Amino acid sequence: MKKYIPKKYVPKKNWLQRDVSFYKRKFWQFFFYGLGFVTLFFLLASWGVFGKMPDFEDLENPESNLATEIISSDGVTIGKFYNENRTMVKYEALPKHLVNALVATEDERFYEHSGIDGRRTISAAVKLGTSGGASTITQQLAKLLFHGERSRNPIIGLTQKVKEWIIAVRLERQYTKNEIIAMYFNKADFVNTAVGIRSAAKVYFNKEPRDLTVAESAMLVGMLKNPSLFNPIRRMEKTKARRNTVLGQMVKNNFLTSAQKSELENKPIVLDFHPESHKEGIATYFREYLRDYMRSWLKENKKPDGSDYDIYSDGLKIYVTLDSRMQEYAEEAVMRHLPNLQVEFDNQQKDNKNKPFVRISDAETKKIMMSAMKNSDRWKEMKANDKSEEEIIASFEKPTKMTVFTWKGEKDTTMTPTDSIRYYKSFLQTGMMAMEPRTGHIKAWVGGMNYKYFQYDHVGQGARQVGSTFKPFVYATAIEQLNISPCDSVLDAPFTIPKGRHNVTETWTPSNSDHQYRGMVTYKKALALSINTVSAKLIDKVGPDAVVDMTHKLGVKSQIPSQPSIALGAVEVTVMDMVAAYSTFANQGIYVKPQFISRIEDKNGTLIYEPMPESHDVLSKDVAFAVIRLLEGVTESGSGVRLRTQGGGYGYERVTGYPYVFRNPIAGKTGTSQNQSDGWFVGMVPNLAAGVWVGCEDRSARFKTITYGQGAVAALPIWGMFMKKCYEDKDLDVSTKDFERPANLGIKVDCWAPVQKDSTAVDSTAQDTDEFSIQ
């Protein structure tokens, strides 16, 4: 039997006794396992396991939310439609110091890496992110383009970071460094309605990116770290300190000298703040009209793939016919004249217990006020909250804090909602449009005086009674059908159209507004003085149907009753239709439909729409020119003569901008509706026609006398100041020449007239004579 010999006990080595090879083996195990895990993680992320990754097409055309630009005929962006107020710019449009500021501050080795800065990444990891982030410009762009803000969940956040790295590398392969810089600037949010560098430059400094100074560029780049924190509107000191930090980074990276930095950092930040809003800026009423038009356009015009365009995100470029300079001149004229005229209106209302309504019954007042209440937001909101009508009406009598419009700016006050309705109905409103007669191109459009508070468009929407501005349509019909000439004579005397004739239900005897009769006068004189009896005689001869037909051919779309009283202006027409109709006379009898879009391009500059002009013949050249000569008489000796005089007269303190002292031929006509509720002036030179209407929202809110309510005082000054500005701007090339005379003109238009009085004489026509009355 063998003797049992126990094995010798060999104790295990502790970690101090283990040889180096063991640790090497473990290190490489962990290393390769870790590397394999990281590789697998990156592969899974790139395959979209942790969420969709952009493919080649997405990288080639990253989803963008680009504003649609509205560009005037002189190349100025006058507005935008947007979800994000962002407009693309190319790298070439960026100043070098702006790019340098970005690289120096956000990614010093931008031109050396391929999307990921290994040195910064390792440094950030070692310091656990305490020294700042490691994201390169390309990584930041990837985040902006494809997933936005990082999740606070550490696992999801890590996944997003890995996806950023992958996308960044792909972006570097797909785009040049310059393209990445431009894309980053185009996508960055600068708050205060500014998304992208072009919007930021416009909003904060009212200039294009290429015009930014070094200090301005440094401020905008500084905002990128945290736009809300470094918001110059709210935190100017923090923004300035951040700007100076950017300047310091530019010195560090040899983009600036220390001396330059010292000079710039001591300068204050000077903003020219212009936040962009649909309710503010230039041509607000036109832009809203255009938006409404585009809704219909979108239904009829599709993308090549059949999908719909989106005017808020597809970055379209809508080239419009408006001229930004003319638009500014028109708006300036409105804002000069209406506050001046408003003073007189308010003076006449001081003793009016039913302000601003004049000579209407309590029942009529109640009807107007109730209609305004039911159309108000207050009524709609309370009705939606199931409030009774009695409760809603009672709320209109409770004093409420509110911000109201004044001619000097917004004002905080307290008043009852009922009083606020009367307050707003007391304001004079206007509509003004200018267009080129031959092309139909609309050059200026002022639908009111403040879109934020008064959103009804008095150019394209509001049809108002036109008064004597309708009379040229009667004269045009008569010249065409009766072969009369401006120089023929007619008797100005009492005139009656008996009951039953021309659909008249009662015997009609129109009288002149001054109740005077002048005997024999030429037709040119009759129109210049707006003699009602002559207009009545003409419509009696040609018949109302012929005048209605002529007016519709001239482009007026309103329903016009076939009654003799239309000869005196008992017709409601929009400013747009009136200007287009008058333009037909200046365009030798050819009507051209008003046009406000020149073309539309997609975000890449590809033409996708170009409208065709619409026109048709209405009158012969001879008849059109004869009407022009009639209208010239209005500004030579009629109610429009104040465009030429400089002596003044009674009521001229409200003829804002007077004297105008125009020397060139002007064809035009004033108009005043019954009771002075509407004042009109439509005037033309060979290559520009413009029309103006002035009145209150309700026809019962009006001037008490014709002195200030007539078109020659209420509307003509806006035309005069607008045209004066246009003539001063030589680049606009507004004509001062004669209207083109047809060859072999067959109508006598050169009438004998006494020598005109000196232009310095006082205008003897103290009041317009185109109010009509029916007896």
mmCIF file with all atom_site columns, N, CA and C in Angstrom, residues 68 205 419 424 465 670 703:
data_model
loop_
_atom_site.group_PDB
_atom_site.id
_atom_site.type_symbol
_atom_site.label_atom_id
_atom_site.label_alt_id
_atom_site.label_comp_id
_atom_site.label_asym_id
_atom_site.label_entity_id
_atom_site.label_seq_id
_atom_site.pdbx_PDB_ins_code
_atom_site.Cartn_x
_atom_site.Cartn_y
_atom_site.Cartn_z
_atom_site.occupancy
_atom_site.B_iso_or_equiv
_atom_site.pdbx_formal_charge
_atom_site.auth_seq_id
_atom_site.auth_comp_id
_atom_site.auth_asym_id
_atom_site.auth_atom_id
_atom_site.pdbx_PDB_model_num
ATOM 1  N N  . THR A 1 68  ? -39.917 82.974  -47.052 1.00 0.00 ? 68  THR A N  1
ATOM 2  C CA . THR A 1 68  ? -40.169 83.471  -48.403 1.00 0.00 ? 68  THR A CA 1
ATOM 3  C C  . THR A 1 68  ? -39.961 84.978  -48.394 1.00 0.00 ? 68  THR A C  1
ATOM 4  N N  . PHE A 1 205 ? -28.948 95.501  -36.928 1.00 0.00 ? 205 PHE A N  1
ATOM 5  C CA . PHE A 1 205 ? -28.161 96.618  -37.450 1.00 0.00 ? 205 PHE A CA 1
ATOM 6  C C  . PHE A 1 205 ? -28.728 97.218  -38.734 1.00 0.00 ? 205 PHE A C  1
ATOM 7  N N  . ASP A 1 419 ? -66.288 103.037 -25.275 1.00 0.00 ? 419 ASP A N  1
ATOM 8  C CA . ASP A 1 419 ? -65.586 104.281 -25.623 1.00 0.00 ? 419 ASP A CA 1
ATOM 9  C C  . ASP A 1 419 ? -64.440 104.017 -26.598 1.00 0.00 ? 419 ASP A C  1
ATOM 10 N N  . TYR A 1 424 ? -61.793 104.669 -31.879 1.00 0.00 ? 424 TYR A N  1
ATOM 11 C CA . TYR A 1 424 ? -61.180 104.202 -33.128 1.00 0.00 ? 424 TYR A CA 1
ATOM 12 C C  . TYR A 1 424 ? -61.985 104.603 -34.352 1.00 0.00 ? 424 TYR A C  1
ATOM 13 N N  . GLN A 1 465 ? -67.907 105.275 -51.883 1.00 0.00 ? 465 GLN A N  1
ATOM 14 C CA . GLN A 1 465 ? -68.592 106.116 -52.859 1.00 0.00 ? 465 GLN A CA 1
ATOM 15 C C  . GLN A 1 465 ? -67.600 107.123 -53.456 1.00 0.00 ? 465 GLN A C  1
ATOM 16 N N  . THR A 1 670 ? -60.873 115.458 -58.678 1.00 0.00 ? 670 THR A N  1
ATOM 17 C CA . THR A 1 670 ? -61.251 115.335 -57.276 1.00 0.00 ? 670 THR A CA 1
ATOM 18 C C  . THR A 1 670 ? -62.641 114.721 -57.195 1.00 0.00 ? 670 THR A C  1
ATOM 19 N N  . PHE A 1 703 ? -66.794 115.009 -41.778 1.00 0.00 ? 703 PHE A N  1
ATOM 20 C CA . PHE A 1 703 ? -66.685 116.443 -41.579 1.00 0.00 ? 703 PHE A CA 1
ATOM 21 C C  . PHE A 1 703 ? -68.081 117.069 -41.694 1.00 0.00 ? 703 PHE A C  1
#
